[in-house]
Coordinates of C-alpha atoms and ligand atoms in Angstrom, one line a residue:
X260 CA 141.0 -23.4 1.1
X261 CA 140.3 -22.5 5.0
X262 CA 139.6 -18.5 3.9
X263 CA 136.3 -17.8 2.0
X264 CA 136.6 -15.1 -1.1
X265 CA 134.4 -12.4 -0.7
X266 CA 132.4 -12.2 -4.0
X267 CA 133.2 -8.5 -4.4
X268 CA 136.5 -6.5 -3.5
X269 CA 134.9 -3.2 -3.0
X270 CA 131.6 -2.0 -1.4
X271 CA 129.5 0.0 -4.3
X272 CA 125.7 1.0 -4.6
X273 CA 124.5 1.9 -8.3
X274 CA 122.9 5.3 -6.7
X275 CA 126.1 6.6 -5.8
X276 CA 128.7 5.3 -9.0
X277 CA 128.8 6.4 -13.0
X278 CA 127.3 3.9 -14.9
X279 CA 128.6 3.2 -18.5
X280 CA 126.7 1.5 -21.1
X281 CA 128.3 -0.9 -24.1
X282 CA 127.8 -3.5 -26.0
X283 CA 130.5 -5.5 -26.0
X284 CA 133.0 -5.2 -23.0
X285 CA 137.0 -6.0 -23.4
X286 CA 138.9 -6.6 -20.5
X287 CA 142.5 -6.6 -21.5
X288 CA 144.5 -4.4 -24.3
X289 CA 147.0 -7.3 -25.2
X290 CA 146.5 -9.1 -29.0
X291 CA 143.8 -11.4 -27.5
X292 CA 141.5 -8.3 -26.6
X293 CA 142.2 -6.0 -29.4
X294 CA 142.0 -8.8 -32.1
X295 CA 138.6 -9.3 -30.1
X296 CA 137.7 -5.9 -30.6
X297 CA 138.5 -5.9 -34.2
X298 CA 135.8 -9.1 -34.7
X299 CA 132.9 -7.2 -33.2
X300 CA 130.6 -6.3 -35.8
X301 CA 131.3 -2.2 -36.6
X302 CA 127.3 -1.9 -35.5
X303 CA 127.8 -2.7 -32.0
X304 CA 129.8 -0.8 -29.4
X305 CA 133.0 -2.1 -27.8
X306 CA 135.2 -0.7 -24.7
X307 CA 138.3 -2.3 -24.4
X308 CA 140.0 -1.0 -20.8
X309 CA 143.6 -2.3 -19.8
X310 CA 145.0 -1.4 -16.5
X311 CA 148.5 0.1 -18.2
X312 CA 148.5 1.1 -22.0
X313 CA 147.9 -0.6 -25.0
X314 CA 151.6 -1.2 -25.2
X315 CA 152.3 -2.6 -21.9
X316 CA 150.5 -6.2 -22.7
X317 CA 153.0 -9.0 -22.2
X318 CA 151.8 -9.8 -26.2
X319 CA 154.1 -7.0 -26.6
X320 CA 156.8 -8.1 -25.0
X321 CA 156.9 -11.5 -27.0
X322 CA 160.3 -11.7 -29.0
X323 CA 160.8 -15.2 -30.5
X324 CA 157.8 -14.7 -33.4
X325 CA 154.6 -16.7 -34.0
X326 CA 154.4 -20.2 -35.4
X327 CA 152.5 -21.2 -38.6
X328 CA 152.4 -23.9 -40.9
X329 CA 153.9 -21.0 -43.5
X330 CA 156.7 -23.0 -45.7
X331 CA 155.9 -24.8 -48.8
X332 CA 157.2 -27.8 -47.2
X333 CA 155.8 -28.4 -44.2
X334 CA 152.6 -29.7 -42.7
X335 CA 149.9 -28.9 -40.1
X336 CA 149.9 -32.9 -39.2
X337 CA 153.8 -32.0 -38.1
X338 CA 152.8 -28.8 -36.1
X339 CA 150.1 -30.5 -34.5
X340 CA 152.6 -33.4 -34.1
X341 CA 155.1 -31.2 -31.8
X342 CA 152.0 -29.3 -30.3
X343 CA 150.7 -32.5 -29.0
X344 CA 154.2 -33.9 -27.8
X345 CA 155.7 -30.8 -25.9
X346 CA 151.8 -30.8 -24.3
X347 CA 152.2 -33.9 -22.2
X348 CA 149.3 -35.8 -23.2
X349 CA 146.5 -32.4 -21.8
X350 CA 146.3 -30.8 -25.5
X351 CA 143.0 -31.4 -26.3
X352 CA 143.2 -32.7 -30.3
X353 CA 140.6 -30.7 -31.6
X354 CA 141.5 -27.1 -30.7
X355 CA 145.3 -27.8 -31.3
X356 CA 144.3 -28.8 -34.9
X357 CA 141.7 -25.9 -35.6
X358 CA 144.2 -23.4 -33.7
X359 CA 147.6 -24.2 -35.9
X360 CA 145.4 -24.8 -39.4
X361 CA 144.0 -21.1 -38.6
X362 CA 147.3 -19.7 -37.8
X363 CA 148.4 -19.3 -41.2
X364 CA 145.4 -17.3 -42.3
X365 CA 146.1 -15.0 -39.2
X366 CA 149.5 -14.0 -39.9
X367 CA 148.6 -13.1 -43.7
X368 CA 146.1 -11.0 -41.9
X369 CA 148.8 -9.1 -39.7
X370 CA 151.0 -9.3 -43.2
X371 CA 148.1 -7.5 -44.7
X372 CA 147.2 -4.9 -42.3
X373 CA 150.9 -3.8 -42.7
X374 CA 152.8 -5.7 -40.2
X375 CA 157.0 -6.4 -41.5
X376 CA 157.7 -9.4 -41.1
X377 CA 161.6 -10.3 -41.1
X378 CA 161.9 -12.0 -45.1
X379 CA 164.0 -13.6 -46.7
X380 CA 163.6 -12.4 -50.7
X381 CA 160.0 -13.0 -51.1
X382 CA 159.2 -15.0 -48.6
X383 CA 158.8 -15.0 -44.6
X384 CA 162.3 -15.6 -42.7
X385 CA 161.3 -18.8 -40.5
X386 CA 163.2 -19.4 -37.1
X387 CA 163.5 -22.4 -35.1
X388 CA 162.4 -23.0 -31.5
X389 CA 162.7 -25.9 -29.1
X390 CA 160.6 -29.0 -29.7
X391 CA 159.5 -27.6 -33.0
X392 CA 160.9 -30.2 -35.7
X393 CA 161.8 -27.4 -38.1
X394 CA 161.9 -23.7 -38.7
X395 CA 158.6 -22.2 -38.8
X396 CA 158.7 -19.0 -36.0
X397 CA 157.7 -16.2 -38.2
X398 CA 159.2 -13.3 -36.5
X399 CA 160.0 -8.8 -37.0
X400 CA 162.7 -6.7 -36.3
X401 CA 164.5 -9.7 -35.5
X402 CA 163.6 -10.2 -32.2
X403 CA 160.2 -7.8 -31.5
X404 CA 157.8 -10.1 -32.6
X405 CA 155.3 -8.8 -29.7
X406 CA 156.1 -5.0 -30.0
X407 CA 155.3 -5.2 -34.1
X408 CA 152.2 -7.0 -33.9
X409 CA 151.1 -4.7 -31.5
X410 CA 151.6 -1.7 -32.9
X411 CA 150.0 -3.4 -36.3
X412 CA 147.1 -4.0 -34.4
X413 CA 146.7 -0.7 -32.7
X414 CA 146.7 0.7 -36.0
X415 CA 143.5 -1.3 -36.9
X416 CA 141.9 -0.5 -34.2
X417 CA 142.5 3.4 -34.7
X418 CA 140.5 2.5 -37.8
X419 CA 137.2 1.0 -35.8
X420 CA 134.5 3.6 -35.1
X421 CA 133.0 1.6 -32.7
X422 CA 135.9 1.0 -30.3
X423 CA 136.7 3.0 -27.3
X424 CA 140.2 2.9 -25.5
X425 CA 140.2 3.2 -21.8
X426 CA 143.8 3.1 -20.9
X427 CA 145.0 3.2 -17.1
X428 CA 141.6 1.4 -15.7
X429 CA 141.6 -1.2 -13.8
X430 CA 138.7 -3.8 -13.4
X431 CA 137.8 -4.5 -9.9
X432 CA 135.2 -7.0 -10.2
X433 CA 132.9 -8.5 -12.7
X434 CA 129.1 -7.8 -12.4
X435 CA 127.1 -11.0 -12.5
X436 CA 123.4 -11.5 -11.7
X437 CA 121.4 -14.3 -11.4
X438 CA 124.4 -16.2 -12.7
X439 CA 124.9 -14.2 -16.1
X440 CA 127.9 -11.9 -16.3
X441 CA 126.8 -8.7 -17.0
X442 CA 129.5 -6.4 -17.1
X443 CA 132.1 -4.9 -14.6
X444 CA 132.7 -2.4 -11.6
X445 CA 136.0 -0.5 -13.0
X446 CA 138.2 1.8 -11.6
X447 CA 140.2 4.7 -13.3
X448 CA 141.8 7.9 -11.6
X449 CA 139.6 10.2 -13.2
X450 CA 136.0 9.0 -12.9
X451 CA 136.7 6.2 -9.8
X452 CA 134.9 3.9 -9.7
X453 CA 132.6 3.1 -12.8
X454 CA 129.9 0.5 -13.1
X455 CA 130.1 -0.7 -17.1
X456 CA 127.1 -2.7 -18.1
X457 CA 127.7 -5.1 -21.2
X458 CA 125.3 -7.4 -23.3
X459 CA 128.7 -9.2 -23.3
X460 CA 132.0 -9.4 -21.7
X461 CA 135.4 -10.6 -22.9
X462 CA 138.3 -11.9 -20.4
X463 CA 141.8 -11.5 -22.6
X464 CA 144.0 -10.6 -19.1
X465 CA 147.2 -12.4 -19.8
X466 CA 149.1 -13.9 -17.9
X467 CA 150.3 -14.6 -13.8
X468 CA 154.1 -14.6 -14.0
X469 CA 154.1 -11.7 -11.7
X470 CA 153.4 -14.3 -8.7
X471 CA 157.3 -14.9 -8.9
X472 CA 160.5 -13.6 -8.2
X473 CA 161.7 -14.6 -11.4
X474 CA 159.7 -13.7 -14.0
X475 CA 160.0 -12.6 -17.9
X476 CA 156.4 -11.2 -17.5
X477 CA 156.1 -7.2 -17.6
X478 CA 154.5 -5.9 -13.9
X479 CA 150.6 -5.8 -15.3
X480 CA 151.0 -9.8 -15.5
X481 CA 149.4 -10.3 -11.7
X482 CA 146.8 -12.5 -12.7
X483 CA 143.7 -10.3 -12.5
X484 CA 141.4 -12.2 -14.9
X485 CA 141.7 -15.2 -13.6
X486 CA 141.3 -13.9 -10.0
X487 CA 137.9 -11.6 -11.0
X488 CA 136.3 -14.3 -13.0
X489 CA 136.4 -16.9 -10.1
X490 CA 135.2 -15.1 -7.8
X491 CA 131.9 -14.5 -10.8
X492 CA 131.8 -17.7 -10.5
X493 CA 133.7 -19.2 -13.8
X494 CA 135.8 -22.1 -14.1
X495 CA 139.2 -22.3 -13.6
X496 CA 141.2 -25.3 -15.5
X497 CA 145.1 -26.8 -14.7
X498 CA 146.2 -24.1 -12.6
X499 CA 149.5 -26.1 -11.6
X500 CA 151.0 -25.4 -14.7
X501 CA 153.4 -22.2 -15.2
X502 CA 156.0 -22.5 -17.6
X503 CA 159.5 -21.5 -17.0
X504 CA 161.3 -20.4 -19.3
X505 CA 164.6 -21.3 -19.8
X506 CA 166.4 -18.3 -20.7
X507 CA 166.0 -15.5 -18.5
X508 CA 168.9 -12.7 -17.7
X509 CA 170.0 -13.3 -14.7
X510 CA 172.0 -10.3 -13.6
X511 CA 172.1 -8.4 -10.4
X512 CA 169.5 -5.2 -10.8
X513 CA 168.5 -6.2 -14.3
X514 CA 164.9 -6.5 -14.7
X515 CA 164.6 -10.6 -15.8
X516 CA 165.0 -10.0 -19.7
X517 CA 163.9 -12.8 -21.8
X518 CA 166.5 -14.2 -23.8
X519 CA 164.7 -15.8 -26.6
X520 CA 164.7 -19.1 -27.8
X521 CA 165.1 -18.4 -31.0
X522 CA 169.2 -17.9 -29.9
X523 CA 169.0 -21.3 -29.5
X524 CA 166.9 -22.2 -32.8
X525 CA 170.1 -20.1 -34.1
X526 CA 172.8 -22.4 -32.5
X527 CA 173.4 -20.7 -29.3
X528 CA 174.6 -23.1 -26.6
X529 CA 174.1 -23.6 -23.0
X530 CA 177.2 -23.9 -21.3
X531 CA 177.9 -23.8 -17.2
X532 CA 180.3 -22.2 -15.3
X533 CA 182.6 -24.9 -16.4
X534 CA 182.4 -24.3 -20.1
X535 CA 180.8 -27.6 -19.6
X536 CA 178.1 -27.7 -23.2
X537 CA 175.4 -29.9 -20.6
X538 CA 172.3 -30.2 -22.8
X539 CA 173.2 -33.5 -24.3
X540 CA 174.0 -35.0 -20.7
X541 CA 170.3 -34.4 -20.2
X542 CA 168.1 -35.1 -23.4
X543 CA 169.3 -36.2 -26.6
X544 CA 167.6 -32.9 -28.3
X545 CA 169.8 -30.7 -26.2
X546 CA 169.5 -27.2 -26.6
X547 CA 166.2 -27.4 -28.5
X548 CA 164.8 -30.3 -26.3
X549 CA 161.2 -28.9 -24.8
X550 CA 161.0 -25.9 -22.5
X551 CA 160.2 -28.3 -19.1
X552 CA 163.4 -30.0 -19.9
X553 CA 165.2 -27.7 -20.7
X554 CA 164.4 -25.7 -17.7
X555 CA 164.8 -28.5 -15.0
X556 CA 168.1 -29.2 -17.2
X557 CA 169.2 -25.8 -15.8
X558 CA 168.4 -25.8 -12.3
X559 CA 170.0 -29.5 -12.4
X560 CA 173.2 -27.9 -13.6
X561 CA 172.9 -25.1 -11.3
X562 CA 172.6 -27.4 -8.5
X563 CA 176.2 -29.5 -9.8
X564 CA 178.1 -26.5 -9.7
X565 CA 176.8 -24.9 -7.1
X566 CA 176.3 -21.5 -9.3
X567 CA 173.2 -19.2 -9.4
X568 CA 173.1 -19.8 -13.5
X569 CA 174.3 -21.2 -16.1
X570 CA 175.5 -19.3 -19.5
X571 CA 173.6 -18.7 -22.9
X572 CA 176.8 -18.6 -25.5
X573 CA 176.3 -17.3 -29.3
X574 CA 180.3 -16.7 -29.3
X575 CA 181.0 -19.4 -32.1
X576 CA 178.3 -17.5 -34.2
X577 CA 178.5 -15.2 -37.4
X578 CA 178.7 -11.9 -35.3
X579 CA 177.0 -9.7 -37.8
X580 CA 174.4 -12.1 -38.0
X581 CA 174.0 -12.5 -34.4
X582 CA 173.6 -8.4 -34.2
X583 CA 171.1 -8.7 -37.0
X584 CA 169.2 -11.2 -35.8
X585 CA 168.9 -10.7 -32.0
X586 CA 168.9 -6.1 -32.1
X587 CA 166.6 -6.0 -28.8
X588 CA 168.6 -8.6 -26.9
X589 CA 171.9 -7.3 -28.1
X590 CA 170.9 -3.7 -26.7
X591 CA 169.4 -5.1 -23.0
X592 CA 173.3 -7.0 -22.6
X593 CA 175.1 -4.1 -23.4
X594 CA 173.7 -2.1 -20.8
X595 CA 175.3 -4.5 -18.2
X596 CA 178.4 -4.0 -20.4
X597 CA 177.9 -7.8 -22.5
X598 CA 178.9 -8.1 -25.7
X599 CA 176.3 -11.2 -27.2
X600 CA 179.1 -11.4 -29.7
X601 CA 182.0 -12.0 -27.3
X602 CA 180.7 -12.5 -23.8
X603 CA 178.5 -15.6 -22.5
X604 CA 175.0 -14.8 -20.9
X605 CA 174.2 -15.2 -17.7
X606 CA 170.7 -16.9 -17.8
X607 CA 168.3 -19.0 -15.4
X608 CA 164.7 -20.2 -15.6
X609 CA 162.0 -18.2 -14.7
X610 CA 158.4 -17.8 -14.9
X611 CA 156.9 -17.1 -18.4
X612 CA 153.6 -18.1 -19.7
X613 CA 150.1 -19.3 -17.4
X614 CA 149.4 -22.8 -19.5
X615 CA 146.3 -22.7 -16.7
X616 CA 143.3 -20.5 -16.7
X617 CA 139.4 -19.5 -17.5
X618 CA 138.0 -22.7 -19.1
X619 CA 136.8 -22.1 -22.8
X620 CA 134.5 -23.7 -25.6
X621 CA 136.0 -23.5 -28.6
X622 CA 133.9 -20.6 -29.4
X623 CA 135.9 -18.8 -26.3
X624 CA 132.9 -18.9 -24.3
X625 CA 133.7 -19.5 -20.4
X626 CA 131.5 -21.5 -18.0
X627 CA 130.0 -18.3 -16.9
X628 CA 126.8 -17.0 -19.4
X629 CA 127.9 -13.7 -21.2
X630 CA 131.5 -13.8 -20.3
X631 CA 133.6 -14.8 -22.7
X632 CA 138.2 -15.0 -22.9
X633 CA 140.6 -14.9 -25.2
X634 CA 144.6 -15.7 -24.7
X635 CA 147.0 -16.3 -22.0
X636 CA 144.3 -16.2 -19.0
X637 CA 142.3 -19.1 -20.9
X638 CA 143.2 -22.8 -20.8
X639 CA 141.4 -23.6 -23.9
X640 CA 143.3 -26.7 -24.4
X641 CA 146.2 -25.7 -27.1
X642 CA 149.3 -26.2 -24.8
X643 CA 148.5 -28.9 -22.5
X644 CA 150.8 -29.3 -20.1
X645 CA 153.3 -27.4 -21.3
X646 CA 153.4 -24.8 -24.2
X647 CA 155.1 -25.3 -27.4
X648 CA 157.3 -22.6 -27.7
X649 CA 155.4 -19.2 -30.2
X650 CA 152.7 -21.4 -30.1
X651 CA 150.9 -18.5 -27.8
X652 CA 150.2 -15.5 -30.3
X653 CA 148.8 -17.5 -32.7
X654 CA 146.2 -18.9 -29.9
X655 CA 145.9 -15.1 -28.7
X656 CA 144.7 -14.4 -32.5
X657 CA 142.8 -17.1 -33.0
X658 CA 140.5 -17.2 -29.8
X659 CA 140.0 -13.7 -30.1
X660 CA 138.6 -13.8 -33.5
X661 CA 136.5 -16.4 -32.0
X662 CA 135.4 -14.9 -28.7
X663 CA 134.9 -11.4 -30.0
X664 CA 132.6 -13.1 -33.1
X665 CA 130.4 -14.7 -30.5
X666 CA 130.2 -11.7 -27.9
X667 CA 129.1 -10.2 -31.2
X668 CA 126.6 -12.2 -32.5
X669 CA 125.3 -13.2 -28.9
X670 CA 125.2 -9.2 -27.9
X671 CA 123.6 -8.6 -31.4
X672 CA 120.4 -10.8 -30.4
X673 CA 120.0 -8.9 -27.1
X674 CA 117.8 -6.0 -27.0
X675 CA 116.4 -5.7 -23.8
X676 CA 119.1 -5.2 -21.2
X677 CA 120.6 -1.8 -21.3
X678 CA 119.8 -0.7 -17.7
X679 CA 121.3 -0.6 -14.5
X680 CA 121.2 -3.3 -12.1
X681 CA 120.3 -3.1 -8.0
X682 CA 123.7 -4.6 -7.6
X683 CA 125.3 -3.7 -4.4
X684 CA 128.2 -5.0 -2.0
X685 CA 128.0 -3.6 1.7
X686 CA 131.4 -1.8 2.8
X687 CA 133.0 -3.8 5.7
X688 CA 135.0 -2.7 8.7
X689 CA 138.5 -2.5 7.9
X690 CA 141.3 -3.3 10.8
X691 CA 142.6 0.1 11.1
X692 CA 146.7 -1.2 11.6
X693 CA 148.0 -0.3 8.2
X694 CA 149.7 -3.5 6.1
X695 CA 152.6 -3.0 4.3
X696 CA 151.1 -4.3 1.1
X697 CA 154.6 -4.4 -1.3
X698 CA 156.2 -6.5 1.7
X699 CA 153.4 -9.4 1.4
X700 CA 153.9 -9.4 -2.4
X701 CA 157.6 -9.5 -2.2
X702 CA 157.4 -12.6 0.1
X703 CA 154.7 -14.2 -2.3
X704 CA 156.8 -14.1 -5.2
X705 CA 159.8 -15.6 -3.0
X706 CA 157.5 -18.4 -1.5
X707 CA 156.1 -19.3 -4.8
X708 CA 159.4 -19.2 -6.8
X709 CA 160.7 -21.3 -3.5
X710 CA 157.8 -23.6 -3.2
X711 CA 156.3 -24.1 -6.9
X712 CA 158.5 -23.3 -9.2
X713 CA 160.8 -25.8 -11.5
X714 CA 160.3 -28.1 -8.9
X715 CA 157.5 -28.8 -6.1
X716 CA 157.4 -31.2 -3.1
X717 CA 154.1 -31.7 -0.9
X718 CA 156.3 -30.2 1.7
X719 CA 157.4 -27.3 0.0
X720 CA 153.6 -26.7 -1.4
X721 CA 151.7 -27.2 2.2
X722 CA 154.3 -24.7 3.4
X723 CA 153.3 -22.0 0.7
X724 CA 149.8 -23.4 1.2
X725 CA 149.7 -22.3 5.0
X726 CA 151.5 -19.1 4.6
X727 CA 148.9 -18.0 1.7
X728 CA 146.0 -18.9 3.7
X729 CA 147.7 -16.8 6.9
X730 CA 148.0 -13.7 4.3
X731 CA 144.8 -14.2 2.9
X732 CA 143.1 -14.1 6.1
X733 CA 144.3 -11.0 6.6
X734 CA 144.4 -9.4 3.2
X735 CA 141.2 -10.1 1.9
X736 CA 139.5 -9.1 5.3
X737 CA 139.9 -5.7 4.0
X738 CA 138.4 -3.6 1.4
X739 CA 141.6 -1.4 -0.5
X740 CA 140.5 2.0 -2.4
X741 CA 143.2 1.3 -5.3
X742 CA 144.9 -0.9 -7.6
X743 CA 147.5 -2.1 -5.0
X744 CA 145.4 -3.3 -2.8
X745 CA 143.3 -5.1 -5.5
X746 CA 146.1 -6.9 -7.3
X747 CA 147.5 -8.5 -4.1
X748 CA 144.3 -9.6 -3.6
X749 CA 143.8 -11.4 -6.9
X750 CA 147.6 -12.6 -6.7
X751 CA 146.2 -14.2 -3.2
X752 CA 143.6 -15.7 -4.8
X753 CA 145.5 -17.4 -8.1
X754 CA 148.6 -18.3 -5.9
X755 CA 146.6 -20.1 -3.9
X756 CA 144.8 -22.3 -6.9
X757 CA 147.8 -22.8 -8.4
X758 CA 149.4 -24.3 -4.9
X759 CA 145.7 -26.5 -4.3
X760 CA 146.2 -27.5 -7.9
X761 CA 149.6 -28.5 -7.9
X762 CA 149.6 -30.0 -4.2
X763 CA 146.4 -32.0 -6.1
X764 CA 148.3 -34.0 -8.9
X765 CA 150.5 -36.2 -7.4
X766 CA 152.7 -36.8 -10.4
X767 CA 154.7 -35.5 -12.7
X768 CA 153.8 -33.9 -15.8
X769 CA 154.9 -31.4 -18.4
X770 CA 156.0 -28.3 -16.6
X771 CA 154.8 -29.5 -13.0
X772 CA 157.5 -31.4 -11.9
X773 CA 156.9 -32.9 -8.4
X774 CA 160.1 -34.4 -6.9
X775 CA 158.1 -37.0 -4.5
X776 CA 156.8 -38.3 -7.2
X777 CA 158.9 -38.2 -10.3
X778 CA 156.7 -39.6 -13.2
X779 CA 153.7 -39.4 -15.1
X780 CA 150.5 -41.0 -13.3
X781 CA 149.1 -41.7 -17.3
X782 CA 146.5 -44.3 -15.2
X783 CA 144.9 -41.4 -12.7
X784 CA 146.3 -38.4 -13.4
X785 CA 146.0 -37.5 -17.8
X786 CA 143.2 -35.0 -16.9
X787 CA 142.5 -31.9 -15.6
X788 CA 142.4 -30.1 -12.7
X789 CA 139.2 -27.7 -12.2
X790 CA 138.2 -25.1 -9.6
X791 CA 135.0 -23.0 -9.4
X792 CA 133.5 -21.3 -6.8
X793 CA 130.2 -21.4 -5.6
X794 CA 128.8 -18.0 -5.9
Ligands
SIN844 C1 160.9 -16.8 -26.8 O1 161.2 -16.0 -27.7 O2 161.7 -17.6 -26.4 C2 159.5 -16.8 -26.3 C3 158.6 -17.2 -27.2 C4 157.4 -17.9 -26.6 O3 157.3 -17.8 -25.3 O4 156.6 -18.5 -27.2

């Protein structure tokens, strides 16, 4: 990359900032940090700080449900199976198996702390999803999953005398001295900016899907995490791979709605513009094939009828069932005047989930000593190259019982460092011309859904490639005063891993699809991509 990252986005001197002091710090109010927060030992103190509110993680927004080895009849050796084969041969065996025989246990957790689950009689109602080789998506309120684990969660939390909140904060920059992370520079509007010194830190971000136009990912998803933790200095690990979702709404000035898999685990068909039922022309699995092929199934389609989507239909389904089952999506379609239960839905791929992201132990622990990450901005080696579908809340749980126990124990054994340290980054000279900073990130999302979306060429990646590199010379040049300024940055700086990454593997592989060359490279390529910076 032709433009060097500063190490810090801001200029500060601990003489003229707040200083904060806490054990254990959380970075991120989705289900990864707060079930983080809920591992810490009750002794220790824990801030949590999210740049929104606790509700606005995309955990929240997850509809579909979580999937656990939960029915009498079926096996982890089967949910590892279809882990392992939607993951392209990049799951790494070990975590897959200690993440899905841990799920279980999780979920009876959630069940326990008062979390409804959708039942049938006694037991859990189990959905189906693609690549899964039966039902076993535990799911609420039919199709808020994300918004009832959540708020289950919260509720625990509310419980913890030794958690703080800081909602509406955004983290500018991680604090790391002689290689150790030891805390962050934050920002909020009432205090500014805050220096926060933790024993131990914890990364549970989410996601990137904000780098596209298309995107199922609420507006927080920008990639911060990933961004602030390279430039500390931590590893970053298969930043090519995005997933795109299949399903997303696709209708003028609707924000992109997920429209969940599960309609699909349901019977719900894809149809074009035709009426044409394509699935099977593509995979034998059809509908419930993998989310890659489903995806480039789509855009193939799109492409042969020269239409800007194709159609999710759930017409030949029980209506009342339909209504039961789907409330959330039924209410987003009638707003643009669809009935699920008589119309078709206009749908299209778009981005959804970050497979890529902070390398992690399987303790959660990153490359960088004292920072540990939980969820959606780890690649901790679950979902390879390409997630299995509600495979991700169970990870989110798992690794942040994990990381928050070892931020524990490891901040539990440190009793010397509470003080402030003579950290400092010199304020530069800004240009003075003004940039319009929402036009750059409207024509990044519109490059990268262009250039590495579905599908990627060489061409199409050293064109994003050069245009990133001519933003970033100018946007990182500067130092920004608020969150706008800050996120572009980061989005700079993970848009333009992901492109090096993905202009890097010269094959084809789970959800990076490279057109110029169309299969798997099993001989050179089934490894990983890794990025670091030297600091
Ligand atoms: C969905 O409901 O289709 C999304 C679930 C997931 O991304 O795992």
């Amino acid at each position: 990359m032709s433009t060097p990252t500063a190490r810090y986005l801001v200029p500060f001197h601990p003489k003229q900032l707040r200083h904060f002091f806490t054990d254990v710090l959380i970075v991120g109010g989705g289900l990864a940090g707060l079930r983080a927060a809920l591992a810490v030992d009750e002794k220790l103190s824990v801030l949590v700080v999210t740049k929104d509110t606790l509700q606005e993680s995309n955990s929240a927004y997850a509809q579909g449900g979580i999937a656990a080895v939960l029915a009498e009849d079926d096996r982890f050796e089967d949910h590892v199976a279809d882990t392992l084969a939607a993951g392209g041969s990049l799951c790494d065996v070990e975590v897959v198996e200690q993440v899905i025989r841990e799920a279980p246990e999780r979920i009876r957790e959630l069940v326990d702390w008062g979390a409804k689950f959708d039942r049938l009689g006694n037991q859990l109602a189990l959905g189906r999803e693609g690549a899964h080789g039966r039902q076993r998506i535990a799911h609420a309120m039919g199709d808020a999953t994300g918004k009832e684990v959540i708020r289950t969660v919260i509720g625990q939390i509310e419980k913890a005398p030794n958690v703080d909140i800081w909602e509406n904060t955004f983290t500018i920059d991680l604090l790391t001295c002689e290689g150790t992370c030891r805390g962050a520079i934050l920002w909020n509007r009432r205090h500014g900016r805050t220096m926060v010194w933790a024993k131990q830190t914890i990364l549970a971000t989410g996601g990137a899907g904000q780098l596209y136009r298309e995107t199922t990912n609420p507006d927080v998803a920008t990639g911060d995490g990933m961004a602030i933790a390279y430039r500390a200095g931590a590893e970053l690990r298969d930043t090519e791979f995005m997933q795109f979702h299949p399903t997303v709404l696709y209708i003028a000035g609707s924000s992109r709605n997920l429209i969940s898999e599960a309609t699909r685990g349901e019977g719900a068909r894809l149809i074009d513009r035709y009426g044409h039922r394509f699935m099977a022309d593509y995979d034998p699995r059809g509908e419930l094939a993998p989310r890659d092929v489903v995806s480039l199934a789509i855009v193939r389609q799109m492409e042969k009828t020269k239409h800007p989507n194709v159609y999710l239909d759930m017409t030949h389904l029980d209506a009342a069932k339909v209504l039961a089952r789907f409330p959330s999506i039924a209410a987003v379609c009638a707003e643009f005047d669809l009935d699920i239960t008589r119309d078709r839905i206009p749908v299209r791929p778009g981005a959804h989930y970050m497979m890529g992201g902070v390398t992690v132990d399987t303790a959660g622990r990153t490359t960088l000593p004292g920072l540990w990450a939980a969820g959606e901005v780890t690649s901790s080696g679950l979902h390879g190259a390409n997630r299995l579908a509600s495979n991700s809340l169970s990870e989110a749980m798992v690794y942040g019982v994990r990381a928050g126990h070892g931020a524990s124990l490891a901040a539990a054994e440190q009793h010397d460092c509470f003080h402030a340290l003579p950290l400092e980054n010199e304020r530069i000279d800004s240009p003075s011309e003004p940039l319009n900073l929402a036009d750059i990130r409207n024509s990044l999302a519109s490059l990268m859904w262009r250039s590495a979306g579905v599908r990627r060429d060489a061409e199409g990646l050293g064109e994003a490639a050069e245009n990133i590199d001519r933003w970033r010379r100018y946007v990182l040049g500067r130092q920004f005063s608020d969150p706008t300024g800050w996120e572009l940055q980061n989005m700079l700086c993970v848009a333009r891993l992901m492109i090096s990454a993905a202009l890097l593997r010269e094959e084809t592989r789970g959800a990076h699809v490279r057109t110029d060359f169309p299969e798997a490279d099993d001989a050179y390529w089934n490894r990983h991509t890794t990025f670091a910076r030297d600091v």
